[in-house]
Amino acid sequence: ITSADNEVRGLLIGNFGIGIQISGLLATGNWIAGNAIGTDGSNTYPNLTGISLLEAPINLIGSNADASDDLGEGNLIGANYGTGIVISGVAASGNVVAGNDIGSMYSNEQDGIYISGPSNTIGGTAAAARNVISANYGSGIYIEGTDATGNVIQGNFIGTDSTGTQGNGNSVDGVFIFNAPDNLIGGTAPGAGNLIS
């Protein structure tokens, strides 16, 4: 996707280099919802990377956190040979990743989410915004580089099942921040805290 305001919904996407790639400054306002990327929960169809946002601003991956109910908008992202979601480049800002299952049913072989861009939001304070980021062979969330500033990680279950009552750990770290300043993990607002186990 290199253009604006597209919607990708309800697909099984597997056996590609990148399952979905959103690329460039003009690729904004896109919505990726309700897809099975790398696995349908029963079988696996690995991509190298599940979803890549490359220098692409203000896109939504998963649930509309402003909605009053959960409409099944989250994506199931697992069994990929690399990372579930990659957000990279200084222009990859203002993106929201919400309501997705990333690795808990079938592990991604690297990180759940990798971020090297600024001012992205993973999760949120609403229940519909919660990501389950578990069982990945790397870190649940890996934030890296001086451009990766101002990112917000809130309300997620990292290393548990979808109920938050059973352990399902990522193999390396829950959240790893390397050489990346001024990011927010959790917060004081109701629902902002992450469960990391």
Short mmCIF file of C-alpha atoms in Angstrom, two decimals, residues 45-160:
data_model
loop_
_atom_site.label_atom_id
_atom_site.label_comp_id
_atom_site.label_asym_id
_atom_site.label_seq_id
_atom_site.Cartn_x
_atom_site.Cartn_y
_atom_site.Cartn_z
CA TYR A 45 1.26 -19.84 6.53
CA PRO A 46 4.45 -18.02 7.52
CA ASN A 47 5.53 -14.71 6.04
CA LEU A 48 8.99 -13.33 6.70
CA THR A 49 7.37 -10.27 8.32
CA GLY A 50 3.69 -10.01 9.19
CA ILE A 51 3.04 -6.25 8.71
CA SER A 52 5.58 -3.55 7.80
CA LEU A 53 4.98 0.20 8.10
CA LEU A 54 7.93 1.83 6.34
CA GLU A 55 8.08 5.63 6.56
CA ALA A 56 4.25 5.58 6.69
CA PRO A 57 2.38 7.87 9.11
CA ILE A 58 -1.00 7.72 10.87
CA ASN A 59 -2.30 4.24 10.08
CA LEU A 60 -4.42 1.94 12.23
CA ILE A 61 -3.51 -1.71 12.71
CA GLY A 62 -6.40 -3.45 14.45
CA SER A 63 -9.24 -2.18 16.59
CA ASN A 64 -10.74 1.29 16.57
CA ALA A 65 -10.07 2.06 20.21
CA ASP A 66 -12.67 4.84 20.14
CA ALA A 67 -15.46 2.36 19.40
CA SER A 68 -17.77 1.43 22.24
CA ASP A 69 -17.54 -2.28 21.47
CA ASP A 70 -15.16 -4.80 19.93
CA LEU A 71 -16.18 -5.59 16.36
CA GLY A 72 -13.53 -8.22 15.74
CA GLU A 73 -11.22 -5.66 14.21
CA GLY A 74 -8.00 -6.99 15.70
CA ASN A 75 -5.61 -8.99 13.55
CA LEU A 76 -4.21 -12.42 14.36
CA ILE A 77 -0.48 -12.23 13.62
CA GLY A 78 1.66 -15.28 14.23
CA ALA A 79 3.97 -17.99 12.92
CA ASN A 80 5.98 -15.52 10.84
CA TYR A 81 9.69 -16.23 10.37
CA GLY A 82 10.60 -12.70 11.43
CA THR A 83 8.76 -10.02 13.42
CA GLY A 84 4.99 -9.69 13.68
CA ILE A 85 4.79 -5.90 13.11
CA VAL A 86 7.66 -3.60 12.08
CA ILE A 87 7.27 0.19 12.31
CA SER A 88 10.39 1.78 10.84
CA GLY A 89 11.66 5.14 9.64
CA VAL A 90 11.48 8.65 11.02
CA ALA A 91 8.26 9.33 9.07
CA ALA A 92 6.57 6.25 10.56
CA SER A 93 4.80 8.24 13.24
CA GLY A 94 1.31 8.52 14.65
CA ASN A 95 0.47 4.90 13.89
CA VAL A 96 -1.78 2.94 16.26
CA VAL A 97 -1.56 -0.80 16.89
CA ALA A 98 -4.57 -1.89 18.93
CA GLY A 99 -6.60 -4.98 19.73
CA ASN A 100 -4.34 -7.51 18.00
CA ASP A 101 -3.10 -10.96 18.98
CA ILE A 102 0.60 -11.07 18.16
CA GLY A 103 2.25 -14.42 18.70
CA SER A 104 0.16 -15.96 21.46
CA MET A 105 -1.35 -18.74 19.35
CA TYR A 106 1.69 -19.34 17.10
CA SER A 107 4.98 -17.65 17.91
CA ASN A 108 6.66 -15.18 15.62
CA GLU A 109 10.32 -16.16 15.38
CA GLN A 110 11.66 -12.70 16.20
CA ASP A 111 9.91 -9.85 18.06
CA GLY A 112 6.21 -9.27 18.40
CA ILE A 113 6.54 -5.56 17.50
CA TYR A 114 9.69 -3.69 16.45
CA ILE A 115 9.65 0.14 16.45
CA SER A 116 12.31 2.51 15.15
CA GLY A 117 9.98 5.45 14.40
CA PRO A 118 8.54 8.19 16.65
CA SER A 119 5.22 8.85 18.37
CA ASN A 120 3.39 5.59 17.75
CA THR A 121 0.84 4.07 20.12
CA ILE A 122 0.73 0.39 21.01
CA GLY A 123 -2.50 -0.41 22.83
CA GLY A 124 -4.42 2.22 24.78
CA THR A 125 -6.55 2.66 27.87
CA ALA A 126 -9.76 1.20 26.37
CA ALA A 127 -10.27 -2.57 26.64
CA ALA A 128 -10.73 -2.85 22.86
CA ALA A 129 -7.27 -1.36 22.37
CA ARG A 130 -5.41 -4.07 24.28
CA ASN A 131 -2.89 -6.13 22.32
CA VAL A 132 -1.90 -9.60 23.47
CA ILE A 133 1.82 -9.85 22.63
CA SER A 134 3.06 -13.20 23.80
CA ALA A 135 5.16 -16.29 23.03
CA ASN A 136 7.38 -14.54 20.48
CA TYR A 137 10.93 -15.87 20.25
CA GLY A 138 12.43 -12.38 20.57
CA SER A 139 11.03 -9.55 22.70
CA GLY A 140 7.38 -8.70 22.98
CA ILE A 141 8.10 -5.09 21.99
CA TYR A 142 11.54 -3.86 20.88
CA ILE A 143 12.06 -0.07 20.58
CA GLU A 144 15.37 0.99 19.05
CA GLY A 145 17.22 4.09 17.91
CA THR A 146 17.29 7.82 18.53
CA ASP A 147 14.38 8.38 16.12
CA ALA A 148 12.20 6.06 18.23
CA THR A 149 11.01 8.71 20.66
CA GLY A 150 7.60 9.57 22.06
CA ASN A 151 6.12 6.11 21.60
CA VAL A 152 3.38 5.08 24.02
CA ILE A 153 2.85 1.48 25.20
CA GLN A 154 -0.32 1.15 27.26
CA GLY A 155 -2.91 -1.38 28.36
CA ASN A 156 -1.33 -4.47 26.78
CA PHE A 157 -0.97 -8.05 27.96
CA ILE A 158 2.66 -8.92 27.24
CA GLY A 159 3.68 -12.49 28.01
CA THR A 160 0.27 -13.79 29.10
#
